Each structure stands twice: as structure tokens, then as C-alpha cells.
Amino acid sequence: MADFATPADVQAITGKTYTETELTRIGALLPLISDALRNEAARVGKDLDAMAAASGTYASVVKMVTIDVVVRVLRQSQEGEPLSQESRGALGYTWSGTYAIPGGGISGAIMRNDLKRLGLKKQKIGVIELWDLDSTE
């Protein structure tokens, strides 16, 4: 099974020139992320490769999601905790921070919105009728 994107795709879509080290890392991440997405699809009984092969539009969405996840993983700090926002106080000393990817790692980089875009996560319960409006009582 092939990866859903290539390092060249990542460079072309993001418009960024990556170093050789980053390209090597991207090349190593792509099969892992592709397999993680396949695993998420298998959990809900879908074959992501077959779905991508059946529709060119869907294949583009899978490629886009894969690239989004790769970029998210690349943005993670390699030193320390991956914070996206941090604030500090003074004299009374206060600190707060928001983690870029809660849980970190590749599996934490695949978000619910990514799975929704792929059609792998949907709302489970719709409207629940509290009163039976059709009754004659």
C-alpha cells in the first residue's frame, strides 16, 4: 500500500522549502500517518484505500488530511513541551499554557476534524423527542 502523500506533495502544498533533515523526517512520517488513517478507517469498517481509489475527489481529501497531520507533527517542538500558547505572571507568579497537541505524538496529531473530513466520524445521536407530539392525549 502506498502512502497517501509524498514529501514533494508536502513541500508543494505548504509552499515551504524543507531541509534534508526535515525531508527525511517527512519521509519517515508519511507511512506511519497513512497507516494510522487506515487503522482509523478499519475501526469503523471502511477501507480507506478502496474509497480513495474509487473517487479522485476523496483521494485529494485524504492527501490533504495526511499533509495537515504531517505539518502538525513537524510543528511540535523537539525540545520541551509542545505549547501553542503560554502566559506568565510576575510577583504573585502565575503560569498557564495551552498544549499544541494534547497527548502529543502522531496519534495525538490526528484530530476529530480530520476524521470528520474523511467521513470516519459522524454524530451518533440526532434529535431525541422528549414528548410524543403525535399522540392524541
mmCIF file of C-alpha atoms in Angstrom:
data_model
loop_
_atom_site.group_PDB
_atom_site.id
_atom_site.type_symbol
_atom_site.label_atom_id
_atom_site.label_comp_id
_atom_site.label_asym_id
_atom_site.label_seq_id
_atom_site.Cartn_x
_atom_site.Cartn_y
_atom_site.Cartn_z
ATOM 1 C CA MET A 1 0.000 0.000 0.000
ATOM 2 C CA ALA A 2 1.270 3.377 -0.978
ATOM 3 C CA ASP A 3 1.349 6.461 1.191
ATOM 4 C CA PHE A 4 -1.418 8.984 0.675
ATOM 5 C CA ALA A 5 1.083 11.802 0.046
ATOM 6 C CA THR A 6 4.767 12.256 -0.805
ATOM 7 C CA PRO A 7 7.403 14.612 0.613
ATOM 8 C CA ALA A 8 7.138 16.567 -2.664
ATOM 9 C CA ASP A 9 3.374 16.959 -2.060
ATOM 10 C CA VAL A 10 4.038 18.319 1.421
ATOM 11 C CA GLN A 11 6.540 20.845 0.026
ATOM 12 C CA ALA A 12 4.252 21.888 -2.824
ATOM 13 C CA ILE A 13 1.128 22.312 -0.678
ATOM 14 C CA THR A 14 2.800 24.128 2.212
ATOM 15 C CA GLY A 15 4.967 26.255 -0.083
ATOM 16 C CA LYS A 16 7.884 25.826 2.268
ATOM 17 C CA THR A 17 11.368 24.635 1.400
ATOM 18 C CA TYR A 18 12.384 21.955 3.870
ATOM 19 C CA THR A 19 15.920 20.978 4.845
ATOM 20 C CA GLU A 20 17.235 17.494 4.101
ATOM 21 C CA THR A 21 16.717 16.530 7.746
ATOM 22 C CA GLU A 22 13.089 17.673 7.621
ATOM 23 C CA LEU A 23 12.516 15.860 4.309
ATOM 24 C CA THR A 24 13.924 12.673 5.828
ATOM 25 C CA ARG A 25 11.594 13.093 8.791
ATOM 26 C CA ILE A 26 8.627 13.741 6.469
ATOM 27 C CA GLY A 27 9.513 10.598 4.501
ATOM 28 C CA ALA A 28 9.517 8.596 7.721
ATOM 29 C CA LEU A 29 6.242 10.148 8.974
ATOM 30 C CA LEU A 30 4.164 9.628 5.825
ATOM 31 C CA PRO A 31 3.889 5.803 6.011
ATOM 32 C CA LEU A 32 3.114 5.979 9.734
ATOM 33 C CA ILE A 33 0.396 8.579 9.286
ATOM 34 C CA SER A 34 -1.060 6.755 6.267
ATOM 35 C CA ASP A 35 -1.240 3.539 8.281
ATOM 36 C CA ALA A 36 -2.764 5.363 11.262
ATOM 37 C CA LEU A 37 -5.505 6.764 8.997
ATOM 38 C CA ARG A 38 -6.093 3.288 7.521
ATOM 39 C CA ASN A 39 -6.414 1.936 11.049
ATOM 40 C CA GLU A 40 -8.976 4.602 11.980
ATOM 41 C CA ALA A 41 -10.982 3.701 8.862
ATOM 42 C CA ALA A 42 -10.801 -0.015 9.677
ATOM 43 C CA ARG A 43 -12.243 0.739 13.127
ATOM 44 C CA VAL A 44 -15.470 1.898 11.515
ATOM 45 C CA GLY A 45 -15.434 -0.870 8.899
ATOM 46 C CA LYS A 46 -14.193 1.165 5.918
ATOM 47 C CA ASP A 47 -11.316 0.592 3.514
ATOM 48 C CA LEU A 48 -9.617 3.954 3.024
ATOM 49 C CA ASP A 49 -7.539 2.770 0.046
ATOM 50 C CA ALA A 50 -10.610 1.490 -1.804
ATOM 51 C CA MET A 51 -12.523 4.680 -1.059
ATOM 52 C CA ALA A 52 -9.624 6.821 -2.324
ATOM 53 C CA ALA A 53 -9.259 4.664 -5.458
ATOM 54 C CA ALA A 54 -12.994 4.954 -6.204
ATOM 55 C CA SER A 55 -13.071 8.751 -6.128
ATOM 56 C CA GLY A 56 -10.382 11.200 -7.179
ATOM 57 C CA THR A 57 -12.021 13.889 -5.073
ATOM 58 C CA TYR A 58 -11.914 11.702 -1.987
ATOM 59 C CA ALA A 59 -8.256 10.837 -2.743
ATOM 60 C CA SER A 60 -7.496 14.576 -2.708
ATOM 61 C CA VAL A 61 -9.209 14.948 0.669
ATOM 62 C CA VAL A 62 -7.182 12.019 2.062
ATOM 63 C CA LYS A 63 -3.980 13.622 0.741
ATOM 64 C CA MET A 64 -4.941 16.974 2.278
ATOM 65 C CA VAL A 65 -5.663 15.403 5.677
ATOM 66 C CA THR A 66 -2.374 13.470 5.552
ATOM 67 C CA ILE A 67 -0.418 16.639 4.790
ATOM 68 C CA ASP A 68 -2.230 18.535 7.570
ATOM 69 C CA VAL A 69 -1.245 15.853 10.086
ATOM 70 C CA VAL A 70 2.388 15.833 8.870
ATOM 71 C CA VAL A 71 2.627 19.615 9.226
ATOM 72 C CA ARG A 72 1.078 19.424 12.702
ATOM 73 C CA VAL A 73 3.659 16.840 13.776
ATOM 74 C CA LEU A 74 6.511 18.888 12.280
ATOM 75 C CA ARG A 75 5.407 21.955 14.255
ATOM 76 C CA GLN A 76 5.791 20.077 17.517
ATOM 77 C CA SER A 77 8.753 21.277 19.496
ATOM 78 C CA GLN A 78 11.600 18.798 19.653
ATOM 79 C CA GLU A 79 12.783 20.234 22.947
ATOM 80 C CA GLY A 80 10.444 20.538 25.879
ATOM 81 C CA GLU A 81 6.670 20.518 25.799
ATOM 82 C CA PRO A 82 4.804 21.497 22.598
ATOM 83 C CA LEU A 83 2.992 24.654 23.738
ATOM 84 C CA SER A 84 0.960 26.743 21.337
ATOM 85 C CA GLN A 85 0.253 29.490 23.859
ATOM 86 C CA GLU A 86 1.880 30.477 27.092
ATOM 87 C CA SER A 87 1.341 33.270 29.572
ATOM 88 C CA ARG A 88 3.284 34.179 32.675
ATOM 89 C CA GLY A 89 2.727 36.469 35.606
ATOM 90 C CA ALA A 90 5.092 38.188 37.947
ATOM 91 C CA LEU A 91 5.217 38.865 41.659
ATOM 92 C CA GLY A 92 2.335 36.538 42.578
ATOM 93 C CA TYR A 93 3.746 34.155 39.953
ATOM 94 C CA THR A 94 1.178 32.654 37.646
ATOM 95 C CA TRP A 95 1.786 30.447 34.645
ATOM 96 C CA SER A 96 -0.595 28.920 32.143
ATOM 97 C CA GLY A 97 -0.047 27.165 28.869
ATOM 98 C CA THR A 98 -2.041 25.519 26.097
ATOM 99 C CA TYR A 99 -0.544 22.406 24.553
ATOM 100 C CA ALA A 100 -0.316 22.381 20.769
ATOM 101 C CA ILE A 101 -1.318 18.737 20.528
ATOM 102 C CA PRO A 102 -2.729 17.260 23.708
ATOM 103 C CA GLY A 103 -1.144 13.887 24.245
ATOM 104 C CA GLY A 104 1.496 14.667 21.644
ATOM 105 C CA GLY A 105 2.867 12.269 19.112
ATOM 106 C CA ILE A 106 1.450 11.179 15.786
ATOM 107 C CA SER A 107 -1.712 9.611 17.163
ATOM 108 C CA GLY A 108 -2.479 12.840 19.011
ATOM 109 C CA ALA A 109 -1.950 14.815 15.820
ATOM 110 C CA ILE A 110 -4.866 13.091 14.074
ATOM 111 C CA MET A 111 -7.797 15.147 15.277
ATOM 112 C CA ARG A 112 -11.557 14.601 15.213
ATOM 113 C CA ASN A 113 -11.944 17.194 12.465
ATOM 114 C CA ASP A 114 -9.578 15.172 10.269
ATOM 115 C CA LEU A 115 -11.666 12.052 10.810
ATOM 116 C CA LYS A 116 -14.866 14.004 10.101
ATOM 117 C CA ARG A 117 -13.423 15.270 6.799
ATOM 118 C CA LEU A 118 -12.717 11.664 5.839
ATOM 119 C CA GLY A 119 -16.249 10.609 6.789
ATOM 120 C CA LEU A 120 -14.960 8.321 9.530
ATOM 121 C CA LYS A 121 -16.592 10.128 12.443
ATOM 122 C CA LYS A 122 -20.207 11.183 12.480
ATOM 123 C CA GLN A 123 -22.739 12.348 15.001
ATOM 124 C CA LYS A 124 -24.115 9.273 16.729
ATOM 125 C CA ILE A 125 -27.394 10.608 18.063
ATOM 126 C CA GLY A 126 -29.639 13.041 16.301
ATOM 127 C CA VAL A 127 -32.722 14.592 17.823
ATOM 128 C CA ILE A 128 -34.294 12.903 20.808
ATOM 129 C CA GLU A 129 -38.020 13.558 21.128
ATOM 130 C CA LEU A 130 -38.886 14.237 24.743
ATOM 131 C CA TRP A 131 -42.628 14.370 24.100
ATOM 132 C CA ASP A 132 -44.661 12.349 21.651
ATOM 133 C CA LEU A 133 -46.194 15.110 19.547
ATOM 134 C CA ASP A 134 -48.312 12.694 17.507
ATOM 135 C CA SER A 135 -50.310 11.382 20.464
ATOM 136 C CA THR A 136 -53.923 12.460 20.893
ATOM 137 C CA GLU A 137 -53.712 12.887 24.655
#
